[in-house]
């Protein structure tokens, strides 16, 4: 499944270590964080994980969530929720060529 790839992990790791380069937005949902990432940042296989003008949505596998809890908690802190009691994380990705950005959205359920 694309959402459990090293590519998505590497993008999330990059964001966590370079948050000043990222545009974070908080949508109307309290359990979601949206990000715009400059598309000049290297991504492995962007045509698979960040399709042009098309949304790709997947659920992280349970073992990915368990293994990467600290990284996911970093993103959870950008939501309006206070207690990280999520069990599932959904990831939506896309490439927005006209904005020269990758779109990444995480939904904590």
Tab-separated table of N, CA and C in Angstrom:
chain	number	residue	atom	x	y	z
A	1	UNK	N	0.850	-1.188	0.000
A	1	UNK	CA	0.000	0.000	0.000
A	1	UNK	C	0.889	1.243	0.000
A	2	UNK	N	0.554	2.176	-0.825
A	2	UNK	CA	1.384	3.368	-1.010
A	2	UNK	C	1.579	4.157	0.277
A	3	UNK	N	0.596	4.200	1.136
A	3	UNK	CA	0.686	5.033	2.328
A	3	UNK	C	1.703	4.524	3.341
A	4	UNK	N	2.150	3.293	3.176
A	4	UNK	CA	3.089	2.723	4.132
A	4	UNK	C	4.507	2.672	3.568
A	5	UNK	N	4.731	3.460	2.567
A	5	UNK	CA	6.017	3.427	1.881
A	5	UNK	C	7.076	4.234	2.614
A	6	UNK	N	8.307	3.946	2.246
A	6	UNK	CA	9.412	4.750	2.750
A	6	UNK	C	9.309	6.180	2.242
A	7	UNK	N	8.745	6.379	1.053
A	7	UNK	CA	8.607	7.731	0.494
A	7	UNK	C	7.763	8.617	1.396
A	8	UNK	N	6.612	8.119	1.811
A	8	UNK	CA	5.736	8.909	2.679
A	8	UNK	C	6.419	9.142	4.028
A	9	UNK	N	7.029	8.108	4.572
A	9	UNK	CA	7.756	8.260	5.833
A	9	UNK	C	8.839	9.333	5.694
A	10	UNK	N	9.607	9.278	4.617
A	10	UNK	CA	10.693	10.241	4.423
A	10	UNK	C	10.179	11.668	4.299
A	11	UNK	N	9.055	11.853	3.638
A	11	UNK	CA	8.456	13.192	3.540
A	11	UNK	C	8.026	13.664	4.926
A	12	UNK	N	7.389	12.797	5.690
A	12	UNK	CA	6.964	13.162	7.040
A	12	UNK	C	8.170	13.480	7.930
A	13	UNK	N	9.228	12.696	7.803
A	13	UNK	CA	10.451	12.934	8.573
A	13	UNK	C	11.048	14.291	8.202
A	14	UNK	N	11.073	14.598	6.915
A	14	UNK	CA	11.592	15.880	6.450
A	14	UNK	C	10.773	17.031	7.044
A	15	UNK	N	9.468	16.900	6.999
A	15	UNK	CA	8.594	17.944	7.538
A	15	UNK	C	8.872	18.158	9.023
A	16	UNK	N	8.996	17.068	9.772
A	16	UNK	CA	9.227	17.170	11.216
A	16	UNK	C	10.542	17.869	11.538
A	17	UNK	N	11.509	17.771	10.639
A	17	UNK	CA	12.811	18.380	10.882
A	17	UNK	C	13.017	19.720	10.172
A	18	UNK	N	12.056	20.113	9.327
A	18	UNK	CA	12.120	21.396	8.613
A	18	UNK	C	10.736	22.057	8.580
A	19	UNK	N	10.069	22.182	9.709
A	19	UNK	CA	8.699	22.706	9.695
A	19	UNK	C	8.582	24.136	9.161
A	20	UNK	N	9.638	24.913	9.229
A	20	UNK	CA	9.578	26.290	8.739
A	20	UNK	C	9.392	26.352	7.223
A	21	UNK	N	9.721	25.281	6.518
A	21	UNK	CA	9.581	25.242	5.064
A	21	UNK	C	8.188	24.801	4.616
A	22	UNK	N	7.365	24.419	5.563
A	22	UNK	CA	6.077	23.807	5.264
A	22	UNK	C	4.955	24.782	5.604
A	23	UNK	N	3.918	24.751	4.776
A	23	UNK	CA	2.718	25.528	5.071
A	23	UNK	C	1.717	24.603	5.753
A	24	UNK	N	1.480	24.832	7.019
A	24	UNK	CA	0.503	24.045	7.769
A	24	UNK	C	-0.824	24.796	7.766
A	25	UNK	N	-1.895	24.067	7.529
A	25	UNK	CA	-3.228	24.652	7.655
A	25	UNK	C	-4.075	23.734	8.506
A	26	UNK	N	-4.948	24.310	9.273
A	26	UNK	CA	-5.865	23.528	10.084
A	26	UNK	C	-7.246	23.638	9.464
A	27	UNK	N	-7.721	22.540	8.904
A	27	UNK	CA	-9.043	22.569	8.290
A	27	UNK	C	-10.138	22.641	9.344
A	28	UNK	N	-11.369	22.619	8.890
A	28	UNK	CA	-12.502	22.734	9.792
A	28	UNK	C	-12.671	21.525	10.710
A	29	UNK	N	-11.960	20.456	10.438
A	29	UNK	CA	-12.049	19.259	11.266
A	29	UNK	C	-10.948	19.278	12.318
A	30	UNK	N	-11.285	18.951	13.547
A	30	UNK	CA	-10.334	19.070	14.648
A	30	UNK	C	-9.294	17.946	14.678
A	31	UNK	N	-9.504	16.904	13.905
A	31	UNK	CA	-8.595	15.757	13.929
A	31	UNK	C	-7.733	15.661	12.669
A	32	UNK	N	-7.623	16.743	11.924
A	32	UNK	CA	-6.932	16.737	10.635
A	32	UNK	C	-5.883	17.839	10.594
A	33	UNK	N	-4.766	17.537	9.942
A	33	UNK	CA	-3.755	18.548	9.659
A	33	UNK	C	-3.435	18.466	8.169
A	34	UNK	N	-3.352	19.623	7.521
A	34	UNK	CA	-3.027	19.711	6.095
A	34	UNK	C	-1.736	20.482	5.925
A	35	UNK	N	-0.957	20.026	4.947
A	35	UNK	CA	0.341	20.652	4.718
A	35	UNK	C	0.591	20.845	3.238
A	36	UNK	N	1.265	21.918	2.928
A	36	UNK	CA	1.778	22.154	1.595
A	36	UNK	C	3.295	22.096	1.654
A	37	UNK	N	3.863	21.268	0.805
A	37	UNK	CA	5.304	21.045	0.796
A	37	UNK	C	5.844	21.499	-0.552
A	38	UNK	N	6.856	22.347	-0.590
A	38	UNK	CA	7.399	22.768	-1.891
A	38	UNK	C	7.810	21.544	-2.723
A	39	UNK	N	7.426	21.525	-3.987
A	39	UNK	CA	7.727	20.343	-4.793
A	39	UNK	C	9.173	20.291	-5.266
A	40	UNK	N	9.981	21.224	-4.837
A	40	UNK	CA	11.422	21.151	-5.112
A	40	UNK	C	12.099	20.147	-4.184
A	41	UNK	N	11.411	19.752	-3.114
A	41	UNK	CA	11.932	18.751	-2.185
A	41	UNK	C	11.898	17.391	-2.876
A	42	UNK	N	12.987	16.670	-2.789
A	42	UNK	CA	13.102	15.366	-3.435
A	42	UNK	C	12.164	14.350	-2.779
A	43	UNK	N	11.386	13.670	-3.627
A	43	UNK	CA	10.489	12.609	-3.186
A	43	UNK	C	10.713	11.416	-4.105
A	44	UNK	N	10.890	10.249	-3.507
A	44	UNK	CA	11.047	9.043	-4.324
A	44	UNK	C	9.703	8.667	-4.945
A	45	UNK	N	9.711	8.412	-6.221
A	45	UNK	CA	8.518	8.003	-6.961
A	45	UNK	C	7.311	8.931	-6.741
A	46	UNK	N	7.471	10.228	-6.968
A	46	UNK	CA	6.356	11.143	-6.732
A	46	UNK	C	5.134	10.836	-7.601
A	47	UNK	N	5.359	10.258	-8.785
A	47	UNK	CA	4.221	9.934	-9.659
A	47	UNK	C	3.313	8.879	-9.028
A	48	UNK	N	3.852	8.085	-8.112
A	48	UNK	CA	3.045	7.076	-7.416
A	48	UNK	C	2.409	7.662	-6.165
A	49	UNK	N	3.213	8.346	-5.346
A	49	UNK	CA	2.763	8.780	-4.030
A	49	UNK	C	2.142	10.171	-4.001
A	50	UNK	N	2.440	10.982	-5.013
A	50	UNK	CA	1.886	12.331	-5.119
A	50	UNK	C	1.426	12.553	-6.561
A	51	UNK	N	0.315	11.915	-6.946
A	51	UNK	CA	-0.130	12.037	-8.342
A	51	UNK	C	-0.557	13.469	-8.673
A	52	UNK	N	-0.289	13.890	-9.910
A	52	UNK	CA	-0.658	15.243	-10.355
A	52	UNK	C	-2.166	15.432	-10.335
A	53	UNK	N	-2.598	16.459	-9.605
A	53	UNK	CA	-4.001	16.887	-9.581
A	53	UNK	C	-4.974	15.749	-9.303
A	54	UNK	N	-4.537	14.802	-8.515
A	54	UNK	CA	-5.380	13.660	-8.180
A	54	UNK	C	-5.090	13.269	-6.740
A	55	UNK	N	-6.128	13.075	-5.955
A	55	UNK	CA	-5.970	12.740	-4.547
A	55	UNK	C	-5.793	11.233	-4.378
A	56	UNK	N	-4.779	10.851	-3.617
A	56	UNK	CA	-4.536	9.457	-3.260
A	56	UNK	C	-4.791	9.338	-1.765
A	57	UNK	N	-5.698	8.441	-1.374
A	57	UNK	CA	-6.077	8.302	0.033
A	57	UNK	C	-5.869	6.852	0.465
A	58	UNK	N	-5.179	6.677	1.573
A	58	UNK	CA	-4.940	5.352	2.148
A	58	UNK	C	-4.920	5.449	3.667
A	59	UNK	N	-5.111	4.295	4.285
A	59	UNK	CA	-4.987	4.206	5.738
A	59	UNK	C	-3.637	3.585	6.048
A	60	UNK	N	-2.905	4.198	6.982
A	60	UNK	CA	-1.655	3.592	7.420
A	60	UNK	C	-1.976	2.255	8.073
A	61	UNK	N	-1.143	1.273	7.825
A	61	UNK	CA	-1.319	-0.021	8.469
A	61	UNK	C	-1.054	0.120	9.953
A	62	UNK	N	-1.676	-0.757	10.738
A	62	UNK	CA	-1.535	-0.683	12.192
A	62	UNK	C	-0.081	-0.752	12.639
A	63	UNK	N	0.725	-1.570	11.983
A	63	UNK	CA	2.125	-1.678	12.395
A	63	UNK	C	2.907	-0.400	12.070
A	64	UNK	N	2.517	0.305	11.013
A	64	UNK	CA	3.157	1.587	10.700
A	64	UNK	C	2.839	2.603	11.791
A	65	UNK	N	1.583	2.646	12.235
A	65	UNK	CA	1.172	3.573	13.297
A	65	UNK	C	1.904	3.234	14.590
A	66	UNK	N	1.982	1.946	14.924
A	66	UNK	CA	2.653	1.541	16.156
A	66	UNK	C	4.151	1.850	16.115
A	67	UNK	N	4.770	1.619	14.987
A	67	UNK	CA	6.211	1.800	14.843
A	67	UNK	C	6.619	3.276	14.798
A	68	UNK	N	5.728	4.130	14.301
A	68	UNK	CA	6.065	5.544	14.078
A	68	UNK	C	5.239	6.494	14.932
A	69	UNK	N	4.891	6.064	16.126
A	69	UNK	CA	4.058	6.868	17.015
A	69	UNK	C	4.629	8.241	17.326
A	70	UNK	N	5.927	8.325	17.577
A	70	UNK	CA	6.537	9.627	17.905
A	70	UNK	C	6.424	10.597	16.738
A	71	UNK	N	6.672	10.105	15.533
A	71	UNK	CA	6.563	10.960	14.354
A	71	UNK	C	5.115	11.379	14.136
A	72	UNK	N	4.189	10.448	14.266
A	72	UNK	CA	2.774	10.786	14.088
A	72	UNK	C	2.294	11.755	15.162
A	73	UNK	N	2.790	11.605	16.388
A	73	UNK	CA	2.412	12.534	17.459
A	73	UNK	C	2.864	13.960	17.143
A	74	UNK	N	3.997	14.113	16.458
A	74	UNK	CA	4.444	15.442	16.030
A	74	UNK	C	3.349	16.109	15.194
A	75	UNK	N	2.773	15.370	14.252
A	75	UNK	CA	1.725	15.916	13.391
A	75	UNK	C	0.411	16.076	14.146
A	76	UNK	N	0.127	15.153	15.044
A	76	UNK	CA	-1.087	15.238	15.848
A	76	UNK	C	-1.128	16.549	16.622
A	77	UNK	N	0.017	17.027	17.062
A	77	UNK	CA	0.085	18.278	17.817
A	77	UNK	C	-0.411	19.478	17.008
A	78	UNK	N	-0.474	19.357	15.690
A	78	UNK	CA	-1.000	20.433	14.850
A	78	UNK	C	-2.521	20.391	14.736
A	79	UNK	N	-3.142	19.364	15.259
A	79	UNK	CA	-4.604	19.303	15.255
A	79	UNK	C	-5.125	20.059	16.477
A	80	UNK	N	-6.417	20.184	16.556
A	80	UNK	CA	-7.013	20.856	17.705
A	80	UNK	C	-7.313	19.892	18.852
A	81	UNK	N	-7.042	18.644	18.650
A	81	UNK	CA	-7.251	17.645	19.702
A	81	UNK	C	-6.147	17.762	20.743
A	82	UNK	N	-6.450	17.389	21.962
A	82	UNK	CA	-5.475	17.513	23.053
A	82	UNK	C	-4.829	16.185	23.428
A	83	UNK	N	-5.583	15.103	23.381
A	83	UNK	CA	-5.075	13.805	23.809
A	83	UNK	C	-4.898	12.906	22.590
A	84	UNK	N	-3.680	12.424	22.360
A	84	UNK	CA	-3.443	11.573	21.179
A	84	UNK	C	-3.951	10.143	21.389
A	85	UNK	N	-5.272	9.977	21.309
A	85	UNK	CA	-5.868	8.657	21.509
A	85	UNK	C	-6.375	8.068	20.192
A	86	UNK	N	-5.692	8.361	19.120
A	86	UNK	CA	-6.089	7.850	17.814
A	86	UNK	C	-5.655	6.396	17.657
A	87	UNK	N	-6.385	5.672	16.803
A	87	UNK	CA	-6.063	4.282	16.518
A	87	UNK	C	-5.762	4.063	15.045
A	88	UNK	N	-6.291	4.948	14.224
A	88	UNK	CA	-6.064	4.880	12.786
A	88	UNK	C	-5.593	6.235	12.299
A	89	UNK	N	-4.771	6.207	11.247
A	89	UNK	CA	-4.336	7.445	10.605
A	89	UNK	C	-4.520	7.257	9.105
A	90	UNK	N	-5.259	8.183	8.527
A	90	UNK	CA	-5.481	8.196	7.085
A	90	UNK	C	-4.584	9.269	6.484
A	91	UNK	N	-4.019	8.975	5.325
A	91	UNK	CA	-3.126	9.912	4.656
A	91	UNK	C	-3.661	10.175	3.251
A	92	UNK	N	-3.733	11.443	2.912
A	92	UNK	CA	-4.134	11.872	1.566
A	92	UNK	C	-2.979	12.661	0.978
A	93	UNK	N	-2.656	12.370	-0.275
A	93	UNK	CA	-1.544	13.045	-0.931
A	93	UNK	C	-1.925	13.435	-2.355
A	94	UNK	N	-1.243	14.440	-2.863
A	94	UNK	CA	-1.424	14.873	-4.250
A	94	UNK	C	-0.277	15.823	-4.600
A	95	UNK	N	-0.058	15.987	-5.894
A	95	UNK	CA	0.868	16.999	-6.379
A	95	UNK	C	0.022	18.074	-7.055
A	96	UNK	N	0.248	19.319	-6.679
A	96	UNK	CA	-0.472	20.455	-7.244
A	96	UNK	C	0.515	21.266	-8.075
A	97	UNK	N	0.692	20.884	-9.354
A	97	UNK	CA	1.721	21.526	-10.183
A	97	UNK	C	1.564	23.035	-10.291
A	98	UNK	N	0.336	23.526	-10.380
A	98	UNK	CA	0.132	24.971	-10.528
A	98	UNK	C	0.558	25.739	-9.284
A	99	UNK	N	0.597	25.066	-8.129
A	99	UNK	CA	1.058	25.698	-6.892
A	99	UNK	C	2.488	25.290	-6.548
A	100	UNK	N	3.075	24.451	-7.386
A	100	UNK	CA	4.423	23.935	-7.169
A	100	UNK	C	4.556	23.363	-5.762
A	101	UNK	N	3.575	22.513	-5.412
A	101	UNK	CA	3.539	21.972	-4.060
A	101	UNK	C	2.991	20.557	-4.046
A	102	UNK	N	3.471	19.826	-3.051
A	102	UNK	CA	2.864	18.539	-2.712
A	102	UNK	C	1.863	18.807	-1.590
A	103	UNK	N	0.754	18.117	-1.640
A	103	UNK	CA	-0.287	18.206	-0.617
A	103	UNK	C	-0.208	16.952	0.226
A	104	UNK	N	-0.229	17.126	1.542
A	104	UNK	CA	-0.242	16.003	2.474
A	104	UNK	C	-1.258	16.319	3.564
A	105	UNK	N	-2.181	15.402	3.781
A	105	UNK	CA	-3.172	15.558	4.830
A	105	UNK	C	-3.184	14.295	5.672
A	106	UNK	N	-3.173	14.473	6.986
A	106	UNK	CA	-3.280	13.355	7.912
A	106	UNK	C	-4.545	13.510	8.717
A	107	UNK	N	-5.307	12.429	8.806
A	107	UNK	CA	-6.542	12.404	9.577
A	107	UNK	C	-6.399	11.355	10.659
A	108	UNK	N	-6.541	11.797	11.900
A	108	UNK	CA	-6.363	10.910	13.059
A	108	UNK	C	-7.729	10.456	13.552
A	109	UNK	N	-7.970	9.161	13.518
A	109	UNK	CA	-9.270	8.585	13.899
A	109	UNK	C	-9.122	7.744	15.154
